[in-house]
């Protein structure tokens, strides 16, 4: 049974609706023992927000704020990175920008402006999803898990 907050969320159409599976509280454990904890709010109106905290040996190593919102080119994923102390990594008025490419059931594809990197959000089960990094190899996009998240219950 889904938590009541998730069960009451109205399904959204379009690219944001395709990403609704990432809504909630998630945690990934990396091979080096570090953890990535993320929370994504439900799509509302024309946007969706998320945040991630990266930890190693009980200490924060980086934070990310993610906003999925409309732009002149359609849906865009905006990402800002911070060191502990909320020290911005990107310049004040800059952020990493990923343009929405397409969505299928349980998948949403974005491409970093400049076209050298793609990000795939892929639902593996109701309680697991992956953020995958895509790079070109021999003229084809090859995706590898960056984070494998499990729902925090």
PDB file of C-alpha atoms in Angstrom:
ATOM      1  CA  UNK A   1       0.000   0.000   0.000  1.00  0.00           C
ATOM      2  CA  UNK A   2       1.314   3.441  -0.902  1.00  0.00           C
ATOM      3  CA  UNK A   3       1.761   6.136   1.737  1.00  0.00           C
ATOM      4  CA  UNK A   4      -1.300   8.402   1.842  1.00  0.00           C
ATOM      5  CA  UNK A   5       0.618  11.416   0.484  1.00  0.00           C
ATOM      6  CA  UNK A   6       1.581   9.444  -2.618  1.00  0.00           C
ATOM      7  CA  UNK A   7      -1.830   7.816  -2.999  1.00  0.00           C
ATOM      8  CA  UNK A   8      -3.538  11.226  -3.006  1.00  0.00           C
ATOM      9  CA  UNK A   9      -1.249  12.701  -5.670  1.00  0.00           C
ATOM     10  CA  UNK A  10      -3.145  13.361  -8.888  1.00  0.00           C
ATOM     11  CA  UNK A  11      -1.526  11.850 -11.965  1.00  0.00           C
ATOM     12  CA  UNK A  12       0.078  14.482 -14.170  1.00  0.00           C
ATOM     13  CA  UNK A  13       0.219  14.422 -17.961  1.00  0.00           C
ATOM     14  CA  UNK A  14       3.219  15.145 -20.171  1.00  0.00           C
ATOM     15  CA  UNK A  15       6.915  14.909 -19.367  1.00  0.00           C
ATOM     16  CA  UNK A  16       6.430  15.709 -15.668  1.00  0.00           C
ATOM     17  CA  UNK A  17       3.847  12.958 -15.400  1.00  0.00           C
ATOM     18  CA  UNK A  18       6.344  10.525 -16.899  1.00  0.00           C
ATOM     19  CA  UNK A  19       8.704  11.365 -14.032  1.00  0.00           C
ATOM     20  CA  UNK A  20       6.152  10.981 -11.268  1.00  0.00           C
ATOM     21  CA  UNK A  21       7.708   7.627 -10.277  1.00  0.00           C
ATOM     22  CA  UNK A  22      10.672   9.479  -8.665  1.00  0.00           C
ATOM     23  CA  UNK A  23       8.394  11.256  -6.190  1.00  0.00           C
ATOM     24  CA  UNK A  24       9.271  10.375  -2.615  1.00  0.00           C
ATOM     25  CA  UNK A  25      12.239   9.681  -0.336  1.00  0.00           C
ATOM     26  CA  UNK A  26      15.055   7.506  -1.737  1.00  0.00           C
ATOM     27  CA  UNK A  27      18.520   6.281  -0.772  1.00  0.00           C
ATOM     28  CA  UNK A  28      21.411   4.822  -2.773  1.00  0.00           C
ATOM     29  CA  UNK A  29      24.559   3.198  -1.405  1.00  0.00           C
ATOM     30  CA  UNK A  30      27.604   3.517  -3.652  1.00  0.00           C
ATOM     31  CA  UNK A  31      30.312   0.827  -4.043  1.00  0.00           C
ATOM     32  CA  UNK A  32      32.725   2.945  -1.950  1.00  0.00           C
ATOM     33  CA  UNK A  33      30.248   2.949   0.977  1.00  0.00           C
ATOM     34  CA  UNK A  34      29.121   6.538   0.468  1.00  0.00           C
ATOM     35  CA  UNK A  35      25.390   7.241   0.373  1.00  0.00           C
ATOM     36  CA  UNK A  36      23.151   9.467  -1.692  1.00  0.00           C
ATOM     37  CA  UNK A  37      19.797  10.387  -0.205  1.00  0.00           C
ATOM     38  CA  UNK A  38      17.215  12.119  -2.339  1.00  0.00           C
ATOM     39  CA  UNK A  39      13.733  13.516  -1.986  1.00  0.00           C
ATOM     40  CA  UNK A  40      11.559  14.588  -4.890  1.00  0.00           C
ATOM     41  CA  UNK A  41       8.306  16.476  -4.459  1.00  0.00           C
ATOM     42  CA  UNK A  42       5.292  15.556  -6.574  1.00  0.00           C
ATOM     43  CA  UNK A  43       4.854  17.471  -9.808  1.00  0.00           C
ATOM     44  CA  UNK A  44       2.648  20.486  -9.207  1.00  0.00           C
ATOM     45  CA  UNK A  45       1.560  22.904 -11.882  1.00  0.00           C
ATOM     46  CA  UNK A  46       4.428  23.172 -14.354  1.00  0.00           C
ATOM     47  CA  UNK A  47       7.293  22.055 -12.115  1.00  0.00           C
ATOM     48  CA  UNK A  48       8.842  19.389  -9.910  1.00  0.00           C
ATOM     49  CA  UNK A  49      11.608  19.827  -7.314  1.00  0.00           C
ATOM     50  CA  UNK A  50      14.183  17.516  -5.797  1.00  0.00           C
ATOM     51  CA  UNK A  51      17.212  17.588  -3.544  1.00  0.00           C
ATOM     52  CA  UNK A  52      20.056  15.179  -2.892  1.00  0.00           C
ATOM     53  CA  UNK A  53      22.598  14.857  -0.098  1.00  0.00           C
ATOM     54  CA  UNK A  54      25.823  12.932  -0.663  1.00  0.00           C
ATOM     55  CA  UNK A  55      27.573  11.538   2.430  1.00  0.00           C
ATOM     56  CA  UNK A  56      30.834   9.713   3.101  1.00  0.00           C
ATOM     57  CA  UNK A  57      31.963   8.521   6.544  1.00  0.00           C
ATOM     58  CA  UNK A  58      29.149  10.464   8.212  1.00  0.00           C
ATOM     59  CA  UNK A  59      30.046  13.786   6.567  1.00  0.00           C
ATOM     60  CA  UNK A  60      28.364  15.664   3.738  1.00  0.00           C
ATOM     61  CA  UNK A  61      30.408  15.797   0.538  1.00  0.00           C
ATOM     62  CA  UNK A  62      27.926  17.568  -1.755  1.00  0.00           C
ATOM     63  CA  UNK A  63      24.315  18.734  -2.042  1.00  0.00           C
ATOM     64  CA  UNK A  64      22.208  19.089  -5.195  1.00  0.00           C
ATOM     65  CA  UNK A  65      19.019  21.004  -5.866  1.00  0.00           C
ATOM     66  CA  UNK A  66      17.061  19.885  -8.935  1.00  0.00           C
ATOM     67  CA  UNK A  67      14.233  21.795 -10.615  1.00  0.00           C
ATOM     68  CA  UNK A  68      12.257  20.446 -13.539  1.00  0.00           C
ATOM     69  CA  UNK A  69      10.406  23.300 -15.213  1.00  0.00           C
ATOM     70  CA  UNK A  70       9.362  24.661 -18.610  1.00  0.00           C
ATOM     71  CA  UNK A  71      11.717  26.660 -20.793  1.00  0.00           C
ATOM     72  CA  UNK A  72      11.617  28.034 -24.325  1.00  0.00           C
ATOM     73  CA  UNK A  73      12.815  24.593 -25.484  1.00  0.00           C
ATOM     74  CA  UNK A  74      10.282  22.580 -23.451  1.00  0.00           C
ATOM     75  CA  UNK A  75      10.901  20.834 -20.137  1.00  0.00           C
ATOM     76  CA  UNK A  76      14.363  21.364 -18.691  1.00  0.00           C
ATOM     77  CA  UNK A  77      16.118  19.870 -15.663  1.00  0.00           C
ATOM     78  CA  UNK A  78      18.158  22.502 -13.816  1.00  0.00           C
ATOM     79  CA  UNK A  79      20.794  21.285 -11.353  1.00  0.00           C
ATOM     80  CA  UNK A  80      22.839  23.294  -8.841  1.00  0.00           C
ATOM     81  CA  UNK A  81      25.648  21.699  -6.823  1.00  0.00           C
ATOM     82  CA  UNK A  82      26.873  22.865  -3.423  1.00  0.00           C
ATOM     83  CA  UNK A  83      29.803  21.955  -1.206  1.00  0.00           C
ATOM     84  CA  UNK A  84      29.173  21.681   2.551  1.00  0.00           C
ATOM     85  CA  UNK A  85      28.393  25.131   3.926  1.00  0.00           C
ATOM     86  CA  UNK A  86      26.139  25.709   0.859  1.00  0.00           C
ATOM     87  CA  UNK A  87      29.101  26.956  -1.142  1.00  0.00           C
ATOM     88  CA  UNK A  88      27.962  26.974  -4.760  1.00  0.00           C
ATOM     89  CA  UNK A  89      30.036  25.015  -7.252  1.00  0.00           C
ATOM     90  CA  UNK A  90      28.558  26.647 -10.364  1.00  0.00           C
ATOM     91  CA  UNK A  91      28.738  30.408 -10.807  1.00  0.00           C
ATOM     92  CA  UNK A  92      25.904  32.374  -9.175  1.00  0.00           C
ATOM     93  CA  UNK A  93      23.744  32.729 -12.306  1.00  0.00           C
ATOM     94  CA  UNK A  94      24.721  29.346 -13.820  1.00  0.00           C
ATOM     95  CA  UNK A  95      23.409  25.814 -13.439  1.00  0.00           C
ATOM     96  CA  UNK A  96      23.711  22.532 -15.277  1.00  0.00           C
ATOM     97  CA  UNK A  97      20.875  22.400 -17.837  1.00  0.00           C
ATOM     98  CA  UNK A  98      19.448  19.188 -19.242  1.00  0.00           C
ATOM     99  CA  UNK A  99      16.820  19.403 -21.976  1.00  0.00           C
ATOM    100  CA  UNK A 100      14.038  16.827 -21.971  1.00  0.00           C
ATOM    101  CA  UNK A 101      14.258  14.437 -24.940  1.00  0.00           C
ATOM    102  CA  UNK A 102      11.545  11.830 -24.495  1.00  0.00           C
ATOM    103  CA  UNK A 103       9.667   9.668 -22.036  1.00  0.00           C
ATOM    104  CA  UNK A 104       8.325   6.153 -22.130  1.00  0.00           C
ATOM    105  CA  UNK A 105       6.592   4.271 -19.320  1.00  0.00           C
ATOM    106  CA  UNK A 106       9.031   4.332 -16.409  1.00  0.00           C
ATOM    107  CA  UNK A 107      11.764   6.220 -18.279  1.00  0.00           C
ATOM    108  CA  UNK A 108      12.629   9.870 -18.904  1.00  0.00           C
ATOM    109  CA  UNK A 109      15.604  11.024 -20.993  1.00  0.00           C
ATOM    110  CA  UNK A 110      17.431  14.361 -20.723  1.00  0.00           C
ATOM    111  CA  UNK A 111      20.446  15.695 -22.613  1.00  0.00           C
ATOM    112  CA  UNK A 112      22.925  18.171 -21.166  1.00  0.00           C
ATOM    113  CA  UNK A 113      23.126  21.390 -23.130  1.00  0.00           C
ATOM    114  CA  UNK A 114      25.993  20.867 -25.526  1.00  0.00           C
ATOM    115  CA  UNK A 115      24.921  17.271 -26.217  1.00  0.00           C
ATOM    116  CA  UNK A 116      27.867  15.399 -24.694  1.00  0.00           C
ATOM    117  CA  UNK A 117      25.963  13.713 -21.858  1.00  0.00           C
ATOM    118  CA  UNK A 118      22.526  12.209 -21.302  1.00  0.00           C
ATOM    119  CA  UNK A 119      20.710  11.331 -18.101  1.00  0.00           C
ATOM    120  CA  UNK A 120      18.110   8.580 -17.939  1.00  0.00           C
ATOM    121  CA  UNK A 121      15.704   8.169 -15.033  1.00  0.00           C
ATOM    122  CA  UNK A 122      14.553   4.551 -15.102  1.00  0.00           C
ATOM    123  CA  UNK A 123      12.003   2.903 -12.841  1.00  0.00           C
ATOM    124  CA  UNK A 124      13.104  -0.627 -11.953  1.00  0.00           C
ATOM    125  CA  UNK A 125      10.186  -1.421  -9.604  1.00  0.00           C
ATOM    126  CA  UNK A 126       7.708   0.621  -7.530  1.00  0.00           C
ATOM    127  CA  UNK A 127      10.392   0.842  -4.825  1.00  0.00           C
ATOM    128  CA  UNK A 128      13.515   1.270  -6.971  1.00  0.00           C
ATOM    129  CA  UNK A 129      14.761   3.564  -9.706  1.00  0.00           C
ATOM    130  CA  UNK A 130      18.105   4.400 -11.270  1.00  0.00           C
ATOM    131  CA  UNK A 131      19.649   7.596 -12.507  1.00  0.00           C
ATOM    132  CA  UNK A 132      21.852   6.521 -15.385  1.00  0.00           C
ATOM    133  CA  UNK A 133      24.596   8.440 -17.170  1.00  0.00           C
ATOM    134  CA  UNK A 134      24.722   8.116 -20.950  1.00  0.00           C
ATOM    135  CA  UNK A 135      27.770   8.681 -23.123  1.00  0.00           C
ATOM    136  CA  UNK A 136      28.393   8.070 -26.804  1.00  0.00           C
ATOM    137  CA  UNK A 137      30.404   4.952 -27.609  1.00  0.00           C
ATOM    138  CA  UNK A 138      30.928   3.940 -31.242  1.00  0.00           C
ATOM    139  CA  UNK A 139      28.074   6.201 -32.349  1.00  0.00           C
ATOM    140  CA  UNK A 140      25.534   4.826 -29.844  1.00  0.00           C
ATOM    141  CA  UNK A 141      24.370   6.013 -26.434  1.00  0.00           C
ATOM    142  CA  UNK A 142      25.483   3.658 -23.667  1.00  0.00           C
ATOM    143  CA  UNK A 143      23.932   4.085 -20.219  1.00  0.00           C
ATOM    144  CA  UNK A 144      25.480   3.061 -16.908  1.00  0.00           C
ATOM    145  CA  UNK A 145      23.998   3.338 -13.420  1.00  0.00           C
ATOM    146  CA  UNK A 146      25.092   6.469 -11.614  1.00  0.00           C
ATOM    147  CA  UNK A 147      22.754   6.025  -8.622  1.00  0.00           C
ATOM    148  CA  UNK A 148      20.477   3.072  -7.828  1.00  0.00           C
ATOM    149  CA  UNK A 149      17.842   4.368  -5.406  1.00  0.00           C
ATOM    150  CA  UNK A 150      15.631   2.324  -3.109  1.00  0.00           C
ATOM    151  CA  UNK A 151      12.549   3.843  -1.520  1.00  0.00           C
ATOM    152  CA  UNK A 152      12.988   4.800   2.149  1.00  0.00           C
ATOM    153  CA  UNK A 153      10.094   3.413   4.161  1.00  0.00           C
TER     154      UNK A 153
END
